PDB file of C-alpha atoms in Angstrom:
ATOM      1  CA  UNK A   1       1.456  24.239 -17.276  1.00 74.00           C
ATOM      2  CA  UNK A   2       5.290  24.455 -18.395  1.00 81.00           C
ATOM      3  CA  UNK A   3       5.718  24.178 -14.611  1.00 83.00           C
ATOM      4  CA  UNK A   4       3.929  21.049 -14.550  1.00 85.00           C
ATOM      5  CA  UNK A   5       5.241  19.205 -17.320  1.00 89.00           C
ATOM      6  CA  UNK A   6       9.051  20.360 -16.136  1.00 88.00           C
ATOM      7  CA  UNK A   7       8.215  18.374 -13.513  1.00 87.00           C
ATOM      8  CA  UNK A   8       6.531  15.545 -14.291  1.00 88.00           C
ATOM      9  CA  UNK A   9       9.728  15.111 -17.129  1.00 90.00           C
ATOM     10  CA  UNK A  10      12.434  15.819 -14.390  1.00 89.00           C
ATOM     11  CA  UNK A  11      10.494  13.136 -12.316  1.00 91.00           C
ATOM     12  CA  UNK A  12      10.444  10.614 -15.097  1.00 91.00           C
ATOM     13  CA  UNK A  13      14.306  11.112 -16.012  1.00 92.00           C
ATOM     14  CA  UNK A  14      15.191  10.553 -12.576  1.00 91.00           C
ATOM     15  CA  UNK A  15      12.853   7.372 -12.806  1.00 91.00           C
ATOM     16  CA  UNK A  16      15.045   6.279 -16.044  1.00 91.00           C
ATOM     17  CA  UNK A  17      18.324   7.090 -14.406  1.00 90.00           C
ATOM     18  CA  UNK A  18      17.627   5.057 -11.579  1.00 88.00           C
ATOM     19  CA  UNK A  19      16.824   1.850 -13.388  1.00 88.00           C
ATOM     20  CA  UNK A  20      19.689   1.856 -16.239  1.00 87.00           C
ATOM     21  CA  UNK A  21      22.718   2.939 -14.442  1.00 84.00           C
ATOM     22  CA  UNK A  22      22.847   0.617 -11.547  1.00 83.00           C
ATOM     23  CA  UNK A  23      21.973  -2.287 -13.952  1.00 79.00           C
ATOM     24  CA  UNK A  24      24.444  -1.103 -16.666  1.00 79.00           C
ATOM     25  CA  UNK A  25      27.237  -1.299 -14.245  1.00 79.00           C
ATOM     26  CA  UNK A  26      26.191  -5.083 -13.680  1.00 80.00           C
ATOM     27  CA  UNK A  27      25.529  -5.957 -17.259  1.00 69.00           C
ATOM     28  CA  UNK A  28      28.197  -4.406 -18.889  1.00 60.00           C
ATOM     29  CA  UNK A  29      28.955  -5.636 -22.062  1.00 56.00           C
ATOM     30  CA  UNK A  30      25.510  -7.416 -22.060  1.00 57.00           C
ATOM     31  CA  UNK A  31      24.014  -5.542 -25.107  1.00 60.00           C
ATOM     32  CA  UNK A  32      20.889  -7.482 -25.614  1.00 67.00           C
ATOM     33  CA  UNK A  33      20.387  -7.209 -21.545  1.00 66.00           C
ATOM     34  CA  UNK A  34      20.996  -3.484 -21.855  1.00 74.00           C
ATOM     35  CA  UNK A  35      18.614  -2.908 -24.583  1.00 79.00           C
ATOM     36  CA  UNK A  36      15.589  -4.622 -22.395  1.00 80.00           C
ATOM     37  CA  UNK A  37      16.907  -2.721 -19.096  1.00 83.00           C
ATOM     38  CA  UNK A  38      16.507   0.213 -21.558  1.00 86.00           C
ATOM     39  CA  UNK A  39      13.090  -0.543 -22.895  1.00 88.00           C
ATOM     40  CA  UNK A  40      11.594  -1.181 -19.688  1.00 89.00           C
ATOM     41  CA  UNK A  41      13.253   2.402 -17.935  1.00 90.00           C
ATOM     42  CA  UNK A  42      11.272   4.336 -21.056  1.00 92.00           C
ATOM     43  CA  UNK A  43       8.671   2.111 -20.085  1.00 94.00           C
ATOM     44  CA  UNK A  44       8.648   3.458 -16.513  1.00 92.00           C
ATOM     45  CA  UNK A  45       9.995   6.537 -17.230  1.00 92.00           C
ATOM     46  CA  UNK A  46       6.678   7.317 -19.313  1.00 93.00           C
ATOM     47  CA  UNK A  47       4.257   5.674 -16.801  1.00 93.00           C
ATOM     48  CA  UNK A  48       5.751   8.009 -14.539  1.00 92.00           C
ATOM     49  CA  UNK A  49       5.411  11.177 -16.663  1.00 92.00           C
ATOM     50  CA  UNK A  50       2.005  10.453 -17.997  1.00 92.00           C
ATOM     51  CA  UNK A  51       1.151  10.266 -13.945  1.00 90.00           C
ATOM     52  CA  UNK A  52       2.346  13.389 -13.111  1.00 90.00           C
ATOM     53  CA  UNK A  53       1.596  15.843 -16.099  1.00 89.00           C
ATOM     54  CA  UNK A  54      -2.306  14.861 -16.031  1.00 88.00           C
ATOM     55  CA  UNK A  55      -4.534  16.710 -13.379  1.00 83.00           C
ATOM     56  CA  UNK A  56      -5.645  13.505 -11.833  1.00 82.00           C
ATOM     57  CA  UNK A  57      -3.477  10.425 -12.109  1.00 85.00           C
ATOM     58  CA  UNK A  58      -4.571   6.812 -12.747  1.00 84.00           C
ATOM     59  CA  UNK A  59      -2.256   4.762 -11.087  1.00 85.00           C
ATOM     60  CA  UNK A  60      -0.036   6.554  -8.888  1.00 87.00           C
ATOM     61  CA  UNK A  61      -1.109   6.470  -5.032  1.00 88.00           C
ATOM     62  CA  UNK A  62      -0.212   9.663  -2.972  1.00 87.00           C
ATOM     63  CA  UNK A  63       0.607  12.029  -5.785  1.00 85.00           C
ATOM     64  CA  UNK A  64      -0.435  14.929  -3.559  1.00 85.00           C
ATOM     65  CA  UNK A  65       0.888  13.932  -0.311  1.00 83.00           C
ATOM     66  CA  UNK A  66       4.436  14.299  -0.447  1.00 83.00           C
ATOM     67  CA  UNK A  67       7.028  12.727   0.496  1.00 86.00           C
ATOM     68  CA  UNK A  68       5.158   9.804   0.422  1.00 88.00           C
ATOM     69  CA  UNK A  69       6.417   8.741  -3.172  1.00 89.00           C
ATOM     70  CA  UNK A  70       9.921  11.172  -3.044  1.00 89.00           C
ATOM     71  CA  UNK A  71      10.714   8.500   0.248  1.00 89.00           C
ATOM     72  CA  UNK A  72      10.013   5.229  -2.152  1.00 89.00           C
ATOM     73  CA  UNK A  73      12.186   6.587  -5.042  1.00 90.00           C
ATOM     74  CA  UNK A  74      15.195   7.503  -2.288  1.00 91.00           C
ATOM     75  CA  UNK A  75      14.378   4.021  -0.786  1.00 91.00           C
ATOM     76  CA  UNK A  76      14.389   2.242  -3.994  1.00 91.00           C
ATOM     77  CA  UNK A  77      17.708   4.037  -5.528  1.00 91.00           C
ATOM     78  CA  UNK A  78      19.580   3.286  -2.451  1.00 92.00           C
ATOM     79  CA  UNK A  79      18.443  -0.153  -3.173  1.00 92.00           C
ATOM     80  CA  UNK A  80      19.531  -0.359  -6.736  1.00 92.00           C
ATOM     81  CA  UNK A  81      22.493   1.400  -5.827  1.00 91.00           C
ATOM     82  CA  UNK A  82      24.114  -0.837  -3.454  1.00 91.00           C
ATOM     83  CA  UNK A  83      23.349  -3.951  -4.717  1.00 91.00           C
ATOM     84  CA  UNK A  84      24.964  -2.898  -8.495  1.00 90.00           C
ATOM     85  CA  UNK A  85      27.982  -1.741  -6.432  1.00 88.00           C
ATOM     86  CA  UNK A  86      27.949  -5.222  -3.998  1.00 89.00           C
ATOM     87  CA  UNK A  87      27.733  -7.248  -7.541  1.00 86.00           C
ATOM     88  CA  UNK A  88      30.085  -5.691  -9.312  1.00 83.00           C
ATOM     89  CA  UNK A  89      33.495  -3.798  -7.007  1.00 80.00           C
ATOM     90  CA  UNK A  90      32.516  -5.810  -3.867  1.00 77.00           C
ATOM     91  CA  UNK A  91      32.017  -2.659  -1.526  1.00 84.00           C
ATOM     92  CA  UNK A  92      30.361  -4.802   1.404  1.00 83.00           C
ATOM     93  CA  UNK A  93      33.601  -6.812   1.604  1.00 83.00           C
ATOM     94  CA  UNK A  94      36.946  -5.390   3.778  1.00 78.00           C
ATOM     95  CA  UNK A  95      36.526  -2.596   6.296  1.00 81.00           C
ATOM     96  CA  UNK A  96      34.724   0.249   6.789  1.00 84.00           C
ATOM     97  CA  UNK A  97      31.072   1.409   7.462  1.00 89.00           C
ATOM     98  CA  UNK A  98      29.183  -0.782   5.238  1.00 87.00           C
ATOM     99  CA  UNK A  99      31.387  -3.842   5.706  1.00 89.00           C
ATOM    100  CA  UNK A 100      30.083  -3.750   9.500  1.00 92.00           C
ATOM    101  CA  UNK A 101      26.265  -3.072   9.309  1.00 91.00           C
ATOM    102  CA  UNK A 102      26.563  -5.704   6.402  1.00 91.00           C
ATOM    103  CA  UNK A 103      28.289  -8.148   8.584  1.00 92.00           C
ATOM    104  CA  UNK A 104      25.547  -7.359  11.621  1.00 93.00           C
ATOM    105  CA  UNK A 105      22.841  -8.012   9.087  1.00 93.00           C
ATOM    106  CA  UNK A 106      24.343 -11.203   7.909  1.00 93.00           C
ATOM    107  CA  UNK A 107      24.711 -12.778  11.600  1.00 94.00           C
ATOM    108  CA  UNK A 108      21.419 -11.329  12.293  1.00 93.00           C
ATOM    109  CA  UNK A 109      20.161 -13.542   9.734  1.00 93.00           C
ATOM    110  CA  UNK A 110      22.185 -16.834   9.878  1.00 91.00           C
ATOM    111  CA  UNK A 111      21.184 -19.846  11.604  1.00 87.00           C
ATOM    112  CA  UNK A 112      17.657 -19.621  10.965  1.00 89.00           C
ATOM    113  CA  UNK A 113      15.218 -19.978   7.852  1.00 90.00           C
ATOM    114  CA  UNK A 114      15.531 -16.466   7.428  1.00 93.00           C
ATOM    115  CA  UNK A 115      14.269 -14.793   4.139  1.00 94.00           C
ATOM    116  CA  UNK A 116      17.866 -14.360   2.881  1.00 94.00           C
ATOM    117  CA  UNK A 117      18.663 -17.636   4.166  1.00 94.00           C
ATOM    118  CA  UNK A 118      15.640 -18.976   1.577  1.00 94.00           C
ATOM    119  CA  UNK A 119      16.818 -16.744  -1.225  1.00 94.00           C
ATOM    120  CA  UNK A 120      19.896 -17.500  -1.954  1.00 94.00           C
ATOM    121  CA  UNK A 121      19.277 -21.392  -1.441  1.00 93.00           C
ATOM    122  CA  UNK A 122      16.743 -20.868  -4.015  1.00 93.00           C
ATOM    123  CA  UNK A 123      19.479 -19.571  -6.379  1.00 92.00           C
ATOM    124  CA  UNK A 124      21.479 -22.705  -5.941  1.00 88.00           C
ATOM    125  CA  UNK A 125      24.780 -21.921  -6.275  1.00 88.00           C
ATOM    126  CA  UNK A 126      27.607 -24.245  -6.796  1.00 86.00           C
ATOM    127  CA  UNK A 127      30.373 -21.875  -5.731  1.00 87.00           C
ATOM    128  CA  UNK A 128      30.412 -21.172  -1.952  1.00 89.00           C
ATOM    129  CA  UNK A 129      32.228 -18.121  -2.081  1.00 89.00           C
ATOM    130  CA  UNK A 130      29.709 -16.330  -4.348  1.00 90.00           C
ATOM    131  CA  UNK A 131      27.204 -18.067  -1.983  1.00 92.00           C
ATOM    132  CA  UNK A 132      28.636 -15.900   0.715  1.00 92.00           C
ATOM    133  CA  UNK A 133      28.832 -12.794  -1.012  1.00 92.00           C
ATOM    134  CA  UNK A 134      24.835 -13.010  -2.279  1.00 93.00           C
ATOM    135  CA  UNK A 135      23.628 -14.396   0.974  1.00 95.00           C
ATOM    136  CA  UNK A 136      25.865 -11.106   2.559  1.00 94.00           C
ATOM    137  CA  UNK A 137      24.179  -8.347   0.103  1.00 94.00           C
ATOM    138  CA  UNK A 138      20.548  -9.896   0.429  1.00 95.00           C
ATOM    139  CA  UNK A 139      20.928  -9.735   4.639  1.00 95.00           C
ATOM    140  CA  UNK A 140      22.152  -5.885   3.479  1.00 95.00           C
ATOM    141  CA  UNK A 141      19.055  -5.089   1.517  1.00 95.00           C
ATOM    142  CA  UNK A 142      16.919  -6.671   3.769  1.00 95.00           C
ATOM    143  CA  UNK A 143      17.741  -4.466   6.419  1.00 94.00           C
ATOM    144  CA  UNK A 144      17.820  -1.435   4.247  1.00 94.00           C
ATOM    145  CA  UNK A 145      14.476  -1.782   3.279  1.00 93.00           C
ATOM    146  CA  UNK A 146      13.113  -2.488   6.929  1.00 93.00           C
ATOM    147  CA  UNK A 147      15.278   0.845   8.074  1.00 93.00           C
ATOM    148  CA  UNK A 148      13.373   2.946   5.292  1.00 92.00           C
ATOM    149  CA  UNK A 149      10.030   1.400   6.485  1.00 92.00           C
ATOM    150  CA  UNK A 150      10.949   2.258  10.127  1.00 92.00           C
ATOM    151  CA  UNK A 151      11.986   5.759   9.312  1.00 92.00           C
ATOM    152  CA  UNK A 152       8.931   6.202   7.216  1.00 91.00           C
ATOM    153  CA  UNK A 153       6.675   4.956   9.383  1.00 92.00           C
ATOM    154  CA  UNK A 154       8.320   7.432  12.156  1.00 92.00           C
ATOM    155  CA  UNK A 155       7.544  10.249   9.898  1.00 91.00           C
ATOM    156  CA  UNK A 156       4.207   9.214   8.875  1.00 90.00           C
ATOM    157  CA  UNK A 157       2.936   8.395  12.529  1.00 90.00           C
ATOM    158  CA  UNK A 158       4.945  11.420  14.329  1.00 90.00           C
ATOM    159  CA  UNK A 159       4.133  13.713  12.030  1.00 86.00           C
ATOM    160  CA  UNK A 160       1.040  15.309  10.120  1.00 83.00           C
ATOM    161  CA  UNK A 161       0.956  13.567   7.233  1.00 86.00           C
ATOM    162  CA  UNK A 162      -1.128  13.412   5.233  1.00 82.00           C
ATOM    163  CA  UNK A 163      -2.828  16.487   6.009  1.00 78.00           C
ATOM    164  CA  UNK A 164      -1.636  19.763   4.779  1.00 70.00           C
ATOM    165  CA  UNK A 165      -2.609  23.544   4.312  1.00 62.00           C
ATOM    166  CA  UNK A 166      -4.477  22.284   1.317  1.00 67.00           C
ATOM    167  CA  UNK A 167      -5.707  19.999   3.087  1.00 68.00           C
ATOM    168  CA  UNK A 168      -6.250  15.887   1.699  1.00 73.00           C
ATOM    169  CA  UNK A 169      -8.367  14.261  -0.561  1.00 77.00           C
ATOM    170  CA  UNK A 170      -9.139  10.977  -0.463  1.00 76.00           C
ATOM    171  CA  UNK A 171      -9.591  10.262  -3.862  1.00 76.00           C
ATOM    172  CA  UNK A 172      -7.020  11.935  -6.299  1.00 81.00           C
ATOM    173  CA  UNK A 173      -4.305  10.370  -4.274  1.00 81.00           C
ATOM    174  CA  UNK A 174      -6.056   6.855  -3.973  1.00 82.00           C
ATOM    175  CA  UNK A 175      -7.333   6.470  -7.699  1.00 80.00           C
ATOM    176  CA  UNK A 176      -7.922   2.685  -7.140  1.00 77.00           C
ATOM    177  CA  UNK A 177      -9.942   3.169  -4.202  1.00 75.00           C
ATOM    178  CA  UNK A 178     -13.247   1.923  -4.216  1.00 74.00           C
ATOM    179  CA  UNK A 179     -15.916   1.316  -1.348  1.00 64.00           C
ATOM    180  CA  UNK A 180     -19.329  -0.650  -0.930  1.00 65.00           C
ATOM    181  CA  UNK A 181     -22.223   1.027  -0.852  1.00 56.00           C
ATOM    182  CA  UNK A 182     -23.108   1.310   2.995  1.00 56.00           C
ATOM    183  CA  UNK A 183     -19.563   0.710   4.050  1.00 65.00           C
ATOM    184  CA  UNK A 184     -16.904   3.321   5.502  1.00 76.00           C
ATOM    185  CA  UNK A 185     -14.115   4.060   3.937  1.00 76.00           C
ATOM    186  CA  UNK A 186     -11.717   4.134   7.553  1.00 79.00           C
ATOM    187  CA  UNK A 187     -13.029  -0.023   7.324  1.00 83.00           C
ATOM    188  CA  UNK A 188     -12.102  -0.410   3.697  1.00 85.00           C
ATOM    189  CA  UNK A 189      -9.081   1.390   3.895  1.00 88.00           C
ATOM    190  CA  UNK A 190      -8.181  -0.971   7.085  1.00 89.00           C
ATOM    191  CA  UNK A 191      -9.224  -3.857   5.035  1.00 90.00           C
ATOM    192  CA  UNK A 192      -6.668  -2.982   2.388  1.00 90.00           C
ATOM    193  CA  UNK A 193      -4.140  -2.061   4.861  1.00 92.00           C
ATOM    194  CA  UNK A 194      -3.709  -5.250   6.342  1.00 94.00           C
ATOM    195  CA  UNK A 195      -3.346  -7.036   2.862  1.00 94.00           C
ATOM    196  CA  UNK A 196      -0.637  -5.020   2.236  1.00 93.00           C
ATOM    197  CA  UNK A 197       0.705  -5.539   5.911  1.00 94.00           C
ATOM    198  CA  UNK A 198       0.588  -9.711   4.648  1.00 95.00           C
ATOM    199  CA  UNK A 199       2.445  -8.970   1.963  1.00 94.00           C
ATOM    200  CA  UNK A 200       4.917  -7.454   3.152  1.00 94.00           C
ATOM    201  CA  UNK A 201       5.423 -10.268   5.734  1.00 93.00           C
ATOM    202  CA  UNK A 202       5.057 -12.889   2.835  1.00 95.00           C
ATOM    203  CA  UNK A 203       6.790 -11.858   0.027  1.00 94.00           C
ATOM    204  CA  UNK A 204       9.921 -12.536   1.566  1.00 94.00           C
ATOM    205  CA  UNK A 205       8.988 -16.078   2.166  1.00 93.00           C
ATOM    206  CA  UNK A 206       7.314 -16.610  -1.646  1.00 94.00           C
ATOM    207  CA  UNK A 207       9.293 -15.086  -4.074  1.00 94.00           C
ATOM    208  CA  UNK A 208      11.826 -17.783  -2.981  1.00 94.00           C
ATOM    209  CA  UNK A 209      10.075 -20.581  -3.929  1.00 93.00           C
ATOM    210  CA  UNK A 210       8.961 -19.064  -7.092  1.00 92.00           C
ATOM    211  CA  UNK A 211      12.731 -18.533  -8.153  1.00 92.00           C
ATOM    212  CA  UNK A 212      13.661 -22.047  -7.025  1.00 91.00           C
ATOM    213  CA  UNK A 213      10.730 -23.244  -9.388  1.00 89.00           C
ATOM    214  CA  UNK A 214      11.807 -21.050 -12.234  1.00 85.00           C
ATOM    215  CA  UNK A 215      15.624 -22.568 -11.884  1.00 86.00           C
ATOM    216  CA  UNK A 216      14.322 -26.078 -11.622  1.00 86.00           C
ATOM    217  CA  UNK A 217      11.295 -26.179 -14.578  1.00 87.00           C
ATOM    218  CA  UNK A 218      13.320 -23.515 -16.528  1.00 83.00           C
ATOM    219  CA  UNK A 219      16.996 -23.969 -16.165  1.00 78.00           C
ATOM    220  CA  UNK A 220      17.482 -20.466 -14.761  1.00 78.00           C
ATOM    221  CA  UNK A 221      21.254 -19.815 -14.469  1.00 81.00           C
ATOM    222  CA  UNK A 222      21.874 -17.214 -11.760  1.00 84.00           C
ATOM    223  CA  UNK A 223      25.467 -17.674 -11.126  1.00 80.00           C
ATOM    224  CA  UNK A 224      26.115 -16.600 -14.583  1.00 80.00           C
ATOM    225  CA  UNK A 225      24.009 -14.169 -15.606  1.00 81.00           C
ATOM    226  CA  UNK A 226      24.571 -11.081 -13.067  1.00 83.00           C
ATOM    227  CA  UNK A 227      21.653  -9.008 -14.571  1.00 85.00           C
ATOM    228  CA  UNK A 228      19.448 -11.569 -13.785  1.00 85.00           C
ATOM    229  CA  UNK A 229      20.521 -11.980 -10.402  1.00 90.00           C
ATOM    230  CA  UNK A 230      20.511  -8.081 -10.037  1.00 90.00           C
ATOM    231  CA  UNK A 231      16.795  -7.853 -10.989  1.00 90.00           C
ATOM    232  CA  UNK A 232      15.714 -10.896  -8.607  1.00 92.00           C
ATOM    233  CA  UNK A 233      17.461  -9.670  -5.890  1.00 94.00           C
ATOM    234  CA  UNK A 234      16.414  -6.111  -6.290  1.00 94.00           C
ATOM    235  CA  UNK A 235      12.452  -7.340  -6.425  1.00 94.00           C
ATOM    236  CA  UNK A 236      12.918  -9.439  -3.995  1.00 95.00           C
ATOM    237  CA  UNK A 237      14.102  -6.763  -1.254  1.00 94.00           C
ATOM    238  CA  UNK A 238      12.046  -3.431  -2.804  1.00 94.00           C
ATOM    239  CA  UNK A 239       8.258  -5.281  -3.002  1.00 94.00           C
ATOM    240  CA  UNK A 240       8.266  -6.182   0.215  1.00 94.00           C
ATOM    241  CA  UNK A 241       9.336  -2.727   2.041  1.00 93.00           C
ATOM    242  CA  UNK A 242       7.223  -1.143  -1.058  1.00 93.00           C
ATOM    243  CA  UNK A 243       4.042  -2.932   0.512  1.00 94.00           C
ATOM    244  CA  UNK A 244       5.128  -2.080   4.320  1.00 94.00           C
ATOM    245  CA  UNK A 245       5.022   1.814   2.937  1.00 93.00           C
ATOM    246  CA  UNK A 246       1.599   1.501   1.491  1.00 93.00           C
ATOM    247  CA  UNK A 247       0.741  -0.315   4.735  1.00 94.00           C
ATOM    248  CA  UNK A 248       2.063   2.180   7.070  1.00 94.00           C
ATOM    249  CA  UNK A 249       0.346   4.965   4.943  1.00 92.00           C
ATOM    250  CA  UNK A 250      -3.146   3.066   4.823  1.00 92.00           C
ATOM    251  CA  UNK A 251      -3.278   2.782   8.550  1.00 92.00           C
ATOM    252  CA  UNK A 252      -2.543   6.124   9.101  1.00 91.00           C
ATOM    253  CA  UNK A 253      -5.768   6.660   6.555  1.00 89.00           C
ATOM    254  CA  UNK A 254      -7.818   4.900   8.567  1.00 87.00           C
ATOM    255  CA  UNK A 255      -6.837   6.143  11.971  1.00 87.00           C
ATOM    256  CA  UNK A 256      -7.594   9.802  10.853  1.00 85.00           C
ATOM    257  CA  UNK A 257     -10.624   8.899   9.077  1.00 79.00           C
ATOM    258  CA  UNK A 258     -12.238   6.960  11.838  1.00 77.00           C
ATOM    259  CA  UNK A 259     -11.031   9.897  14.407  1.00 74.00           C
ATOM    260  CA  UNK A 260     -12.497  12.341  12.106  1.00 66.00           C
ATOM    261  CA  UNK A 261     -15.942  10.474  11.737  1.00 58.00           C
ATOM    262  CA  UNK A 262     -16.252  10.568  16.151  1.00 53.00           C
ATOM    263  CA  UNK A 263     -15.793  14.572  15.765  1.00 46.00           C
ATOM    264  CA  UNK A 264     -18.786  14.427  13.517  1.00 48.00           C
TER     265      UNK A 264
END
């Protein structure tokens, strides 16, 4: 038991850590933006621990099938992590390692309605040199997120997972899973798979227009406020690779459930 809560605490620190630091170096100064970065990390921080320290969580997919959710809280620091540093000392800009793959990611990107492209013209900036530097860290992210869901989905699809000497469960680790009577779960699973799989191809596309409506009906200001730009950015790059994991996992699901039911 001390083992277990030990763990789901250390678990929900490093949740906490992850969400105020990179935002604090972006919002510095910013103490009523610090105090609701703050609120919602113990927020998530006690999601997280609640998730873990109970035998059976509510929420949380894949608690027993690590990495699964070890890979999305790597994938989303990095995340967080680069794009405080981008906003606020400008580490994508000069020479070096980053400066290149950030400069490949940007060309890669230019010249077409890409989903950076749609972004950052949804921010409507007035100064063209920030312009660059946004449209520059949003080709980054992009590209970090697809390299996570590529190296994932390598592991996932090379590998054994889910399956382990303790075998897997079905339902523990999906909690939200539900099936029709009559109806196989490989089907349902495949069902929800493919959602996920049009999310992840979508999202890119529609949180765009949803910031360009919140700047226009609102009066958003995202050349001034930083924080704000931090948190659009950073859910506009993590949701989509977020739904390519689940979608990678799902199918996985599915293929070892329906080659499981031909054994039969």
């Amino acid at each position: 038991m001390i083992k277990q809560v030990f763990g789901a605490l250390l678990r929900a620190v490093i949740v906490v850590f992850i969400i105020v630091i990179p935002s604090a170096s972006v919002s510095a100064g910013a103490s009523h933006a610090q105090l609701f970065t703050f609120t919602f990390a113990l927020l998530a921080g006690s999601i997280v621990f609640v998730e873990y320290l109970v035998e059976t969580p509510a929420v949380l997919e894949f608690r027993f099938a690590s990495p699964y959710n070890r890979l999305r809280i790597m994938g989303a620091a990095v995340l967080a992590l680069v794009l405080a540093l981008s906003l606020s000392s400008q580490v994508l800009i000069g020479e070096g390692i980053l400066p290149s793959i950030a400069t490949l990611a940007e060309r890669a990107m230019t010249n077409w309605n890409s989903p950076a492209t749609l972004m950052v013209n949804a921010f409507g900036f007035e100064d063209a040199g920030f312009y660059n530097l946004v449209f520059r860290i949003a080709s980054f992210l992009f590209f970090i997120g697809l390299f996570f869901a590529i190296v994932f989905g390598a592991y996932v699809w090379l590998g054994a997972w889910p399956l382990s000497k303790q075998g897997f469960n079905l339902w523990p680790n999906m909690p939200s899973f539900t099936a029709r009577a009559g109806q196989k779960a490989s089907t349902k699973i495949l069902q929800v798979a493919i959602l996920s799989v049009a999310l992840a191809l979508t999202l890119p596309y529609i949180l765009p227009a949803a910031v360009k409506y919140g700047r226009n009906s609102i009066g958003l200001n995202f050349e001034d406020s930083r924080l704000l730009l931090y948190w659009v950015l950073l859910f506009w790059a993590l949701t989509p690779a977020m739904a390519l994991f689940r979608a990678i996992s799902l199918l996985k699901l599915a293929f070892l459930a329906e080659n499981i039911r031909k054994f039969e």
